Short mmCIF file of C-alpha atoms and ligand atoms in Angstrom, two decimals:
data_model
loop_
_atom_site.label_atom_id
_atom_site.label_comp_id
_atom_site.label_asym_id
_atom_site.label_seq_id
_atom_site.Cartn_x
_atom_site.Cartn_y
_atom_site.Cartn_z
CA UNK A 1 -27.15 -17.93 20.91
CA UNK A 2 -30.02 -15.90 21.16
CA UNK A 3 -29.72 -12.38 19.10
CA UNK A 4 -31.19 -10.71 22.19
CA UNK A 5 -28.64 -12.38 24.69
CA UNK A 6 -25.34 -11.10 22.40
CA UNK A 7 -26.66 -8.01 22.58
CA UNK A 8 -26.95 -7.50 25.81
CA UNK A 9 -23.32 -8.90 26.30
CA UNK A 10 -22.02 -6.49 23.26
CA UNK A 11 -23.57 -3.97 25.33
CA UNK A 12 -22.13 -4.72 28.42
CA UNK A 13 -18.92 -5.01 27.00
CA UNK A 14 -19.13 -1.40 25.39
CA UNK A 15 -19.90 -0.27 28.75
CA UNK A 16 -16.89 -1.83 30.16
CA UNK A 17 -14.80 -0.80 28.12
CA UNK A 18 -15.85 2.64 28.28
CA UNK A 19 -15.46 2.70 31.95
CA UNK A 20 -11.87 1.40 31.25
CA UNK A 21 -11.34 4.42 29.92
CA UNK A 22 -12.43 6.73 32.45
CA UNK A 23 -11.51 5.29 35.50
CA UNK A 24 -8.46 3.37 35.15
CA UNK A 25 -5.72 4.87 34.15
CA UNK A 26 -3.08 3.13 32.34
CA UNK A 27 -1.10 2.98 35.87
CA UNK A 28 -3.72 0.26 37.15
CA UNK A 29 -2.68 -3.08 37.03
CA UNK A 30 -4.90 -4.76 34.00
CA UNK A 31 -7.22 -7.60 36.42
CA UNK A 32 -9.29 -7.99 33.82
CA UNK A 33 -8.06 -11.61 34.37
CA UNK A 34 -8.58 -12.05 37.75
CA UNK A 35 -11.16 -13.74 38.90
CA UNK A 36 -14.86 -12.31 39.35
CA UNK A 37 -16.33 -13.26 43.13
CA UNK A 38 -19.72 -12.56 44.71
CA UNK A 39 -18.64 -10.34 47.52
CA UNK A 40 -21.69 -11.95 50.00
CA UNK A 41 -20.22 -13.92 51.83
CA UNK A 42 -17.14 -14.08 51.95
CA UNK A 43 -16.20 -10.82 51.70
CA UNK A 44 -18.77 -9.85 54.14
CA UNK A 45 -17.89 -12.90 56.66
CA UNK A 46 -13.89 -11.37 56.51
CA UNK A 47 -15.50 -7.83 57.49
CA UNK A 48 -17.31 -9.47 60.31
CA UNK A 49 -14.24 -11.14 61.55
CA UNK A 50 -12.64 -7.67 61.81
CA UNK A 51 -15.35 -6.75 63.50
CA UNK A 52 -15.14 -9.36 66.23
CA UNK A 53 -11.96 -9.11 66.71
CA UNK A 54 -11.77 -5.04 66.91
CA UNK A 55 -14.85 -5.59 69.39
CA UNK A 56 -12.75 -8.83 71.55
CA UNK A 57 -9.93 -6.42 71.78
CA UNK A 58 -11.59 -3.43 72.58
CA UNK A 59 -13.74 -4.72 75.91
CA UNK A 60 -10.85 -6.92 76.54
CA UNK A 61 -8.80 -3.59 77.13
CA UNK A 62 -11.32 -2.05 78.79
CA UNK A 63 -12.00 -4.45 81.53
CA UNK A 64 -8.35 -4.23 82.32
CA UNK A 65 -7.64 -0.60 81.08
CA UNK A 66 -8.82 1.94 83.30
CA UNK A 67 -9.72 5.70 81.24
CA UNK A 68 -8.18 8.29 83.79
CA UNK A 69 -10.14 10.35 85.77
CA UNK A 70 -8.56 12.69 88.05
CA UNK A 71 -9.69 15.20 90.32
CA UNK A 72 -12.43 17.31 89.72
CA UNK A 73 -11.90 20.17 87.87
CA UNK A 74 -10.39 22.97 89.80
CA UNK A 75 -9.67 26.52 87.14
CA UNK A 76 -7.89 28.07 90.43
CA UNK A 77 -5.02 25.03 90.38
CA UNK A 78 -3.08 24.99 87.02
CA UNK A 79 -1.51 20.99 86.40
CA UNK A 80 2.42 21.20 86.00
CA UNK A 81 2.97 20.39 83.23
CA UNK A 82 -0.23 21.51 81.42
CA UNK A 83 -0.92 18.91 78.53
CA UNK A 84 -3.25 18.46 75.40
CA UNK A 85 -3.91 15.18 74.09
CA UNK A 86 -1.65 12.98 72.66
CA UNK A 87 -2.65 13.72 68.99
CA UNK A 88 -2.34 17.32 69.98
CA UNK A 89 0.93 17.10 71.66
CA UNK A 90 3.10 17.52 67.84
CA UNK A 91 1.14 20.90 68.31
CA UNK A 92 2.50 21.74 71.27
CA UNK A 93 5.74 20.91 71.34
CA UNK A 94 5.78 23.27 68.15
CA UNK A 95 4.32 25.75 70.14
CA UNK A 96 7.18 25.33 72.76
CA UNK A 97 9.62 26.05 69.90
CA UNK A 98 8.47 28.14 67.63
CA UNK A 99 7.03 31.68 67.65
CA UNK A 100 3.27 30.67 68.10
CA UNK A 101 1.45 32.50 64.84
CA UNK A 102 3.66 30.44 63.04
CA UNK A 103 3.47 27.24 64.92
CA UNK A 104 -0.45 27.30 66.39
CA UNK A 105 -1.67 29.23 63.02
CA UNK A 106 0.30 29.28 60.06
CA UNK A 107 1.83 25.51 59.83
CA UNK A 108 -1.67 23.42 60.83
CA UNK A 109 -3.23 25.60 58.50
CA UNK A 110 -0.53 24.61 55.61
CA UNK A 111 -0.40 21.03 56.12
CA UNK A 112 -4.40 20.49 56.05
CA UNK A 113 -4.14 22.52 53.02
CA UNK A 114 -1.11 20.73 51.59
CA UNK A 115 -2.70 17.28 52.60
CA UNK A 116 -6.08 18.03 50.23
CA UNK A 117 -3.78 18.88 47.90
CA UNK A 118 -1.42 16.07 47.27
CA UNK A 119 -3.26 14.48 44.86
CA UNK A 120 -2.92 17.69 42.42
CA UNK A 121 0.51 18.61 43.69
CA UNK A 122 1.87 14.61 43.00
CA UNK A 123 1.98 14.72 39.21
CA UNK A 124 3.38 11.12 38.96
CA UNK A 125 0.86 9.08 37.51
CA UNK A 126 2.09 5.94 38.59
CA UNK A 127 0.58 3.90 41.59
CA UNK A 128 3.58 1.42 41.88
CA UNK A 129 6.05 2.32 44.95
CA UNK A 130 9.22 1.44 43.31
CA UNK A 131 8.15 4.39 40.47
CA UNK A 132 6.96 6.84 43.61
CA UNK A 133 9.82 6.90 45.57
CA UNK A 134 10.24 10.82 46.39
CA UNK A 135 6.42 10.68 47.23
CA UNK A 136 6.69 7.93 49.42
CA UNK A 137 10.10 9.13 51.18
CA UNK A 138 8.60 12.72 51.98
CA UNK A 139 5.65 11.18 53.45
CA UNK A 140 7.29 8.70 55.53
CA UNK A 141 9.76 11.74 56.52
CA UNK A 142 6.26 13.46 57.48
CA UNK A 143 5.21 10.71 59.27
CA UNK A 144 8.29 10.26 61.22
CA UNK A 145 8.19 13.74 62.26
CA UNK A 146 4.65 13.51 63.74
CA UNK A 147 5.20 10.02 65.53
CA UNK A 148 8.43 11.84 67.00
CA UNK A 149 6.91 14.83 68.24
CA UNK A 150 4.07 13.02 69.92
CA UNK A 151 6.53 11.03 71.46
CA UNK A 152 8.54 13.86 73.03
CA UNK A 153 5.45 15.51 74.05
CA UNK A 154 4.32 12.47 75.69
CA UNK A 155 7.52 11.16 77.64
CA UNK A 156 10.33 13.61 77.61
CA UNK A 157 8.22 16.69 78.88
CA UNK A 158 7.98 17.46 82.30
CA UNK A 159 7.64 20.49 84.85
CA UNK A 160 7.22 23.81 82.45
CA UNK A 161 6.97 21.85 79.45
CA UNK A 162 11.45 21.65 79.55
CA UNK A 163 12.70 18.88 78.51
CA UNK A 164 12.80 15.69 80.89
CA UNK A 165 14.50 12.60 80.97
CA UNK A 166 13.28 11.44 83.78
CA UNK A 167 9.95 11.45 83.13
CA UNK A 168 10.47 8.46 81.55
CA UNK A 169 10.74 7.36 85.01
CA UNK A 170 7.38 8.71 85.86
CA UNK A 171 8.17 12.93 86.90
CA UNK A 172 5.05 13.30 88.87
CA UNK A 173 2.69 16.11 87.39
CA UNK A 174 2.01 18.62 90.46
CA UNK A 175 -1.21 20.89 90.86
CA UNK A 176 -0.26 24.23 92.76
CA UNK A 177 3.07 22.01 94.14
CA UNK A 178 0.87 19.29 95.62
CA UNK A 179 0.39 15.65 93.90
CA UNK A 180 -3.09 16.22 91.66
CA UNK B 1 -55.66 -34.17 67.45
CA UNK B 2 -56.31 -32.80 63.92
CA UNK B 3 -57.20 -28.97 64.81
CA UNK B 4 -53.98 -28.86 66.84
CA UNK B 5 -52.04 -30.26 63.97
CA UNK B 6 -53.76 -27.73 61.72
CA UNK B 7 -53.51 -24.67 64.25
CA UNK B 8 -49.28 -25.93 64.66
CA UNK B 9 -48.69 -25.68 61.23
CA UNK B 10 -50.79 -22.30 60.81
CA UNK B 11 -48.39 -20.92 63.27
CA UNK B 12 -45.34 -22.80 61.74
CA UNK B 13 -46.86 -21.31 58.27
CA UNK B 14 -46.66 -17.32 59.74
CA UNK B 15 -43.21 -17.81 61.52
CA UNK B 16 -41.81 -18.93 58.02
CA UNK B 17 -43.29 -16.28 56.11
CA UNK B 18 -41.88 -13.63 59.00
CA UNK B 19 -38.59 -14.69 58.64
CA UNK B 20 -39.09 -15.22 54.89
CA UNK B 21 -40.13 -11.52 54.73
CA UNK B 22 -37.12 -10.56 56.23
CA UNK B 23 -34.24 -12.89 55.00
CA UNK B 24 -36.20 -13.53 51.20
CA UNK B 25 -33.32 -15.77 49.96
CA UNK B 26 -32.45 -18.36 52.10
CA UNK B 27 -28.81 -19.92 52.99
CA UNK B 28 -26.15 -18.47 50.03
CA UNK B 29 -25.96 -21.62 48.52
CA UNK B 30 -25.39 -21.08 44.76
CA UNK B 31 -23.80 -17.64 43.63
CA UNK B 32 -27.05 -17.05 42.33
CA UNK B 33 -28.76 -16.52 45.49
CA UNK B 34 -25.75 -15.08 47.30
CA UNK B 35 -25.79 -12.22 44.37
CA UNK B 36 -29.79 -11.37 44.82
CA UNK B 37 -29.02 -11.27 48.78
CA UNK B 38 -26.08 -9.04 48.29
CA UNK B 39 -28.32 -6.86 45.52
CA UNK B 40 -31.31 -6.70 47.96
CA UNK B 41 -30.40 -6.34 51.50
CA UNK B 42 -30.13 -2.69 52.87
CA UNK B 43 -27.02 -3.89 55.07
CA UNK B 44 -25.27 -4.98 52.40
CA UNK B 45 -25.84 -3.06 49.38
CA UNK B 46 -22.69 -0.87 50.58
CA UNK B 47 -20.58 -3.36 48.70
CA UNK B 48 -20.43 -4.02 45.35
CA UNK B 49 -22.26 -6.96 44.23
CA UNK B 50 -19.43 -8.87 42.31
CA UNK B 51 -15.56 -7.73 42.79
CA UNK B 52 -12.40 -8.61 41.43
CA UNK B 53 -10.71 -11.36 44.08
CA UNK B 54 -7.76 -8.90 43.91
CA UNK B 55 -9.92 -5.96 45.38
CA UNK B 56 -10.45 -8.24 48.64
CA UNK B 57 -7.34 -8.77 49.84
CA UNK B 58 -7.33 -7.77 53.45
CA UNK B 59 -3.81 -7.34 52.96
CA UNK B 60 -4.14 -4.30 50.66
CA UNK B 61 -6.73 -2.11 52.94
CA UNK B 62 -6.26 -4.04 55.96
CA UNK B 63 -9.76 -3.24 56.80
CA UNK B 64 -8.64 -0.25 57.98
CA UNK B 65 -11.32 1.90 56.49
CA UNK B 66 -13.84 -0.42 57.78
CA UNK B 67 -12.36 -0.55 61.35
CA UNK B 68 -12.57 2.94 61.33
CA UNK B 69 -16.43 2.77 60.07
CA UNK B 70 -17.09 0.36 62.50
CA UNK B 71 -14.94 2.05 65.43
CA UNK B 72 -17.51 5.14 64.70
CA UNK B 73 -20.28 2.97 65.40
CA UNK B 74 -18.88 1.85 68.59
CA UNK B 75 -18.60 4.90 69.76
CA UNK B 76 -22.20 5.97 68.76
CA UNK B 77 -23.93 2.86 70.90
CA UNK B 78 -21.18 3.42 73.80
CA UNK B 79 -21.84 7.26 73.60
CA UNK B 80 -25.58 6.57 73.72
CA UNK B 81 -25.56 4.79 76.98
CA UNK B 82 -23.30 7.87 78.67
CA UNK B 83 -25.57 10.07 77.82
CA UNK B 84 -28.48 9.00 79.52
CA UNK B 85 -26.82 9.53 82.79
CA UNK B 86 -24.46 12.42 81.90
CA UNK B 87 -25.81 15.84 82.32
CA UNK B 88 -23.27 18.97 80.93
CA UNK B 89 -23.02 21.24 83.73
CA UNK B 90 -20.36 21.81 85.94
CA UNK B 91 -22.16 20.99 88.85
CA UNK B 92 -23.33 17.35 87.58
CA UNK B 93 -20.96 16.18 84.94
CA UNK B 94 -18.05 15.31 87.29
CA UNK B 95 -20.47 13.50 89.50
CA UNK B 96 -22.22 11.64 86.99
CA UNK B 97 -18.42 10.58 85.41
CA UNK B 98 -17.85 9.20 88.91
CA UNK B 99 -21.27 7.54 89.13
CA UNK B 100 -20.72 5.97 85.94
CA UNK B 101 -17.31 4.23 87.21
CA UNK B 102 -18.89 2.89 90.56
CA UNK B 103 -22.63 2.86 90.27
CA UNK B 104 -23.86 2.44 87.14
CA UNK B 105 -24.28 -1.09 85.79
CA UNK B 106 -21.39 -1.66 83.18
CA UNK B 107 -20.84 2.11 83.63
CA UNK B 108 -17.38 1.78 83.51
CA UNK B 109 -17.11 -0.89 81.44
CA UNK B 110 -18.83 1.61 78.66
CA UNK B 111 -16.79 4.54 79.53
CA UNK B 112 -13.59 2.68 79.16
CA UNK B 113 -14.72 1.44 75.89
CA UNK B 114 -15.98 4.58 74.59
CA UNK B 115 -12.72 6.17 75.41
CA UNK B 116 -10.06 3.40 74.39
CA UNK B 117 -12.11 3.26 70.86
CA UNK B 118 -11.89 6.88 70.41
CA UNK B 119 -8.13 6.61 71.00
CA UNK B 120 -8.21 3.61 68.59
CA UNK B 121 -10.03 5.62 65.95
CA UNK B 122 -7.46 8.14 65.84
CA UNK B 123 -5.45 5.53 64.73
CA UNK B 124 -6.96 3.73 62.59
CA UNK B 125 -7.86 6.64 60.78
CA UNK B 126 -4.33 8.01 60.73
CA UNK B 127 -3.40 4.19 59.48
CA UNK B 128 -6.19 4.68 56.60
CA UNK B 129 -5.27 7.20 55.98
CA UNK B 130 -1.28 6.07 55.18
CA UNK B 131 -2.43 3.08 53.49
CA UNK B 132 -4.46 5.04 50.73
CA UNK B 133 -1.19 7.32 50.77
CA UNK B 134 0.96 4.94 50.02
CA UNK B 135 -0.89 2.41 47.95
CA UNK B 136 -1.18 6.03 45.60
CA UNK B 137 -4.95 5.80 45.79
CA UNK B 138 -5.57 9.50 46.11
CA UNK B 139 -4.76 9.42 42.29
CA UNK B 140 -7.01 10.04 39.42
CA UNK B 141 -10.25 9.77 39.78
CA UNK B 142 -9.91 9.72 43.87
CA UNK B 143 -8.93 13.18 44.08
CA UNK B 144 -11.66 14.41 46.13
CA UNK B 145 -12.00 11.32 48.29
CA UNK B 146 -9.09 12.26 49.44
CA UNK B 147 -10.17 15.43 50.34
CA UNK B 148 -13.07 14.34 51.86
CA UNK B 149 -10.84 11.96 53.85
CA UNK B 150 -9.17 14.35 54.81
CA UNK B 151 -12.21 16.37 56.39
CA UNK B 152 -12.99 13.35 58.00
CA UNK B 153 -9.55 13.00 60.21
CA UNK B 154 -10.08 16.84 60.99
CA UNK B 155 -14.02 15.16 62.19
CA UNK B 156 -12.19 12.31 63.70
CA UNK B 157 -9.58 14.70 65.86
CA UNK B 158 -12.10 17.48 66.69
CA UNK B 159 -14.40 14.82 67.69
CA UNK B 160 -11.57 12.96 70.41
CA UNK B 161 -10.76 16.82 71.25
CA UNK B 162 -14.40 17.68 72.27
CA UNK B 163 -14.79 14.94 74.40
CA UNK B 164 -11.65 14.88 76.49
CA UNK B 165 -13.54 18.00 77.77
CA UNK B 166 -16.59 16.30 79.37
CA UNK B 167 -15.31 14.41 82.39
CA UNK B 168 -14.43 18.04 83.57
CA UNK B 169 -12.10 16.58 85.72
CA UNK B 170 -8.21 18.19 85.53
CA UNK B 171 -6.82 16.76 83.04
CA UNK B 172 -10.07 17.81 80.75
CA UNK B 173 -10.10 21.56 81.91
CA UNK B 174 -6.58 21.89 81.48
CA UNK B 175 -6.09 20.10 78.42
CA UNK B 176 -9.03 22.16 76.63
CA UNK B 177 -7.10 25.25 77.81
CA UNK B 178 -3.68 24.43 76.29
CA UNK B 179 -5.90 23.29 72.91
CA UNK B 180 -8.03 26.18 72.54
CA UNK B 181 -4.94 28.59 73.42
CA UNK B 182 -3.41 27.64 70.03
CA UNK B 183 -6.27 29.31 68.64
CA UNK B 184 -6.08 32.59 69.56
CA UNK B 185 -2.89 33.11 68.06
CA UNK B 186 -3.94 33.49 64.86
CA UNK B 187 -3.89 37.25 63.57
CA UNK B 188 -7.08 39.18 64.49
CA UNK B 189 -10.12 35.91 64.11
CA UNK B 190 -7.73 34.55 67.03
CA UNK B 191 -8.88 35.96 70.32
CA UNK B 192 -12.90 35.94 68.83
CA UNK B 193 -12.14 32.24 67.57
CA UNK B 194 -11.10 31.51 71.33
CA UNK B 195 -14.50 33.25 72.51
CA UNK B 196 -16.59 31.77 70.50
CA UNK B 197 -15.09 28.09 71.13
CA UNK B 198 -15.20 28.81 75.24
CA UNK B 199 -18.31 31.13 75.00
CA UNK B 200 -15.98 33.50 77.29
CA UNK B 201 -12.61 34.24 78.39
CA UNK B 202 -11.98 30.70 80.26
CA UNK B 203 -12.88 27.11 80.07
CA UNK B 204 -16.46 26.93 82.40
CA UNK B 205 -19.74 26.33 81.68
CA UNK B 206 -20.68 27.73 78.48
CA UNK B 207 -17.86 25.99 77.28
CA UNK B 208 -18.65 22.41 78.45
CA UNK B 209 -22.09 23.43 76.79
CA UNK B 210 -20.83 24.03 73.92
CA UNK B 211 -18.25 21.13 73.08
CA UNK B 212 -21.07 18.81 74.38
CA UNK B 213 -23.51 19.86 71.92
CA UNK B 214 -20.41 19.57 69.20
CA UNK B 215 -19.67 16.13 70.66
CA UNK B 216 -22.85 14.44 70.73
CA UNK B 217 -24.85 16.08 67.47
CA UNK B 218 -22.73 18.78 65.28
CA UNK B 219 -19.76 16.41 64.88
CA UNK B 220 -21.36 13.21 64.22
CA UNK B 221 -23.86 14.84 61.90
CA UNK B 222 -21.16 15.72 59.83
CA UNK B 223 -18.88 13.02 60.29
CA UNK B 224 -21.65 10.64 59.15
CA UNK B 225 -22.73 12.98 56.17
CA UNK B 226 -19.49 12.94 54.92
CA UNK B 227 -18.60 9.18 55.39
CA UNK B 228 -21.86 8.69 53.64
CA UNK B 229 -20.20 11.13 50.16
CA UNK B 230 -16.81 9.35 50.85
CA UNK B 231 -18.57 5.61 50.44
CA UNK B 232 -20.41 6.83 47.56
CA UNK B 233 -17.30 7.72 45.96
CA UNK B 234 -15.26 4.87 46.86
CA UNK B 235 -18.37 2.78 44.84
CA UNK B 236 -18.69 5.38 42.02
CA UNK B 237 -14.66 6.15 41.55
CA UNK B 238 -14.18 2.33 41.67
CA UNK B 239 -12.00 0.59 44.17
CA UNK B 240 -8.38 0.99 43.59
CA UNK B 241 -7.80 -2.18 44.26
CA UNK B 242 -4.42 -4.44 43.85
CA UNK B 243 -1.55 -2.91 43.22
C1 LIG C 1 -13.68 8.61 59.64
C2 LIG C 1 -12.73 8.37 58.84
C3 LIG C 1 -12.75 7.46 57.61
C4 LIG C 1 -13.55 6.38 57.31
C5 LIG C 1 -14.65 5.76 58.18
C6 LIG C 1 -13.14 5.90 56.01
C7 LIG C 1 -13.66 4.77 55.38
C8 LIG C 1 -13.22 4.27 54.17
C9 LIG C 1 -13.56 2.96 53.63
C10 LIG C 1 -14.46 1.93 54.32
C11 LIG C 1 -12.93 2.83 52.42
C12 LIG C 1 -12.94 1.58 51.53
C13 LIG C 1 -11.56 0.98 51.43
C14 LIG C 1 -10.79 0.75 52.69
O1 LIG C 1 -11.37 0.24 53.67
O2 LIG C 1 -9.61 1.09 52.72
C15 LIG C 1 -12.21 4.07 52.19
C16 LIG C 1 -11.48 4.36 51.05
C17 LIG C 1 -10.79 5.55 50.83
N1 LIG C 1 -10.48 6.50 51.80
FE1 LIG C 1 -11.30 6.60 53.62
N2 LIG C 1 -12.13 6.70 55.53
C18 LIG C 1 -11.86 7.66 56.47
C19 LIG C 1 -10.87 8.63 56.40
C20 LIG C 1 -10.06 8.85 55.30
C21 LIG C 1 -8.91 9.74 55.27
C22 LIG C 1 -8.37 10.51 56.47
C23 LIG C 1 -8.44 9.72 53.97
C24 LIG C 1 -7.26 10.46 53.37
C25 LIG C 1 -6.89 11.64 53.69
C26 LIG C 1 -9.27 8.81 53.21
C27 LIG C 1 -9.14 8.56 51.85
C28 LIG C 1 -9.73 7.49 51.19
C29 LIG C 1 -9.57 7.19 49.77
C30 LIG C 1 -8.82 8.05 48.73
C31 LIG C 1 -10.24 5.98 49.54
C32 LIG C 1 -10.34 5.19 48.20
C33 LIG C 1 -9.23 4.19 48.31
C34 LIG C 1 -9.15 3.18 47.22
O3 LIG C 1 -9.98 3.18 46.29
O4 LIG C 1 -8.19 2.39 47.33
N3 LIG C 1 -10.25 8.29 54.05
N4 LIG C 1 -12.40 4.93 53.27
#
């Protein structure tokens, strides 16, 4: 082989094995064996399937799908029940439970600062689930919560924000006591 | 006969060299060319040139981060098209929300899809989000992607929040007032956090003002600059990849 040829290989392998080092902890799984692809394009022709099929879906859904759009805004006539939107609605059924400093201020404030810091706070080096499982039971716990609370906010909340069963069955949401 | 032959292939001579000066490496036959067109194509040079087959695996990202991406684009061509017939005053934007569902060609076509894929990039995000969680990707050396991703949900939310305003129909007006009530709760920035989100004391005018010019410029701006740092670092940290 060509002298200049190995050494450009001996170099590249230096430089692999230097960013071994750095980047992947011992936790990775060692794919050093796996196979080596071009990413054009198959890689690329799997991303455009996703893309064809987010975009089939999404007119798809809005042909049939209608986006609400009631009245026109009216500040004199207050809605019954008064609702933010569903990814606000953990929020305020807080809010409707808890003393609001503490549930409008003090807990979104901790959990965006808890969430940046997870990967400091999670000492466990290890990327495998079966060696995380406290990690990955508190966050499924968290995600629980949220999915419930967005739930209950969304279904089981009718006139004055009280709890509802029956607007399950569709509790009609009144503007100054007529339909909106 | 012959100058026609000769002018044909002229032509046929400049139409290759357009296209060639354009695509410059033909079909991806040999991994060879499929490499240099993957090296040297703007679109493309987001990915890495050659991965490991593990690092593909739609199974382990479920595209999620990509849907997301490409849910954000959506929603910047959708957007585009409302706002050249939506103007943000109370007097007009109702009207023009209403014009858009009856009168405007594919009006509400666009409208739906601009809102059902802002609702769908919640999720995706959200999904992301709980796929890097539990795959343990935030680890070492994706500490501050993480952060960054995290940035980017707060983006994603404000973003869906700002725009539920716009229709100003009801629902909007009313929904906005329950959001931006949380605010002014907190201890003494509260009630001047509230003021400077409504520019006064209740949801009207200044404030559709406002979360328009937050919805269609401030929030994408940085939305985009920061997806922009969080693709760099998902190249520079390395892809996680399999498990
Ligand atoms: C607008 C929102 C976001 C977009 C467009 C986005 C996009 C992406 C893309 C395209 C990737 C490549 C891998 C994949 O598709 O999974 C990625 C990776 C990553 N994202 Fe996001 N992301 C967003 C939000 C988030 C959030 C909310 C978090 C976490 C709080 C996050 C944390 C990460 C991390 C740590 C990686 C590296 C993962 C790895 O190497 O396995 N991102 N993101």
């Amino acid at each position: 082989m060509a002298t200049e040829a190995r050494d450009r290989i001996a170099a590249r392998d230096r430089v692999e094995a230097r960013r071994r080092q750095v980047d992947a902890p011992s936790t990775l799984r060692d794919d050093s064996d796996d196979e080596m692809i071009v990413s054009f394009p198959e890689f690329v022709f799997k991303e455009f399937i996703a893309m064809v099929a987010m975009t089939v879906f999404l007119v798809l859904v809005s042909i049939f799908l209608q986006a609400p759009l009631l009245g026109q805004a009216n500040p004199g006539v207050t809605p019954n029940p008064s609702k933010a939107p569903w990814y606000f609605l953990g929020l305020q059924e807080l809010l409707s439970r808890f003393p609001p400093l503490m549930a409008g201020v003090a807990f979104p404030t901790f959990v965006i600062v808890l969430m940046i810091l997870v990967p400091f706070l999670d000492r466990n080096p290890s990327r495998r689930p079966s060696e995380r499982k406290v990690a990955i039971i508190l966050f499924a716990l968290y995600m629980a919560i949220v999915v419930a609370l967005v739930i209950i906010g969304t279904f089981f909340r009718g006139h004055e924000f009280i709890w509802n069963w029956s607007w399950v069955l569709g509790n009609p949401q009144t503007c100054g006591g007529k339909s909106c | 006969m012959k100058v026609i032959r000769g002018a044909v292939d002229e032509m046929w001579s400049v139409m290759e060299q357009m296209v060639g000066s354009i695509f410059r490496h033909g079909l991806p036959l040999t991994d060879k060319i499929a490499a240099r067109t993957a090296l040297t194509n703007f679109v493309l040079h987001i990915h890495p040139v050659r991965v490991r087959r593990s690092w593909i695996r739609m199974s382990y990202t479920l595209c999620l981060g990509g849907l997301s991406f490409f849910l954000f684009i959506v929603l910047t061509v959708t957007g585009l098209y409302l706002m050249f017939y939506y103007v943000p005053s109370i007097n007009h934007a109702y009207q023009d929300m209403r014009d858009l569902q009856f009168v405007v060609t594919f009006g509400g076509l666009i409208r739906n899809m601009h809102r059902w894929a802002a609702h769908a990039m919640v999720i995706t995000v959200w999904l992301h989000m709980a796929r890097v969680f539990l795959t343990g990707s935030y680890k070492k050396p994706r500490e501050f992607n993480w952060g960054v991703g995290t940035l980017l949900l707060l983006i994603t939310l404000l973003l869906s929040f700002t725009g539920y305003l716009l229709p100003w129909d009801q629902l909007s007006i009313w929904a906005v007032t329950v959001g931006t009530n949380m605010a002014k709760y907190a201890p003494i920035a509260g009630p001047y956090t509230r003021y400077l989100m409504l520019g006064g004391h209740a949801v009207g005018d200044a404030t559709l003002l406002r979360f328009y010019v937050m919805h269609v410029v401030g929030l994408p701006l940085i939305g985009f600059l920061l997806m922009v740092v969080h693709f760099w670092r998902v190249r520079k940290d390395g892809f996680s990849g399999g498990l």
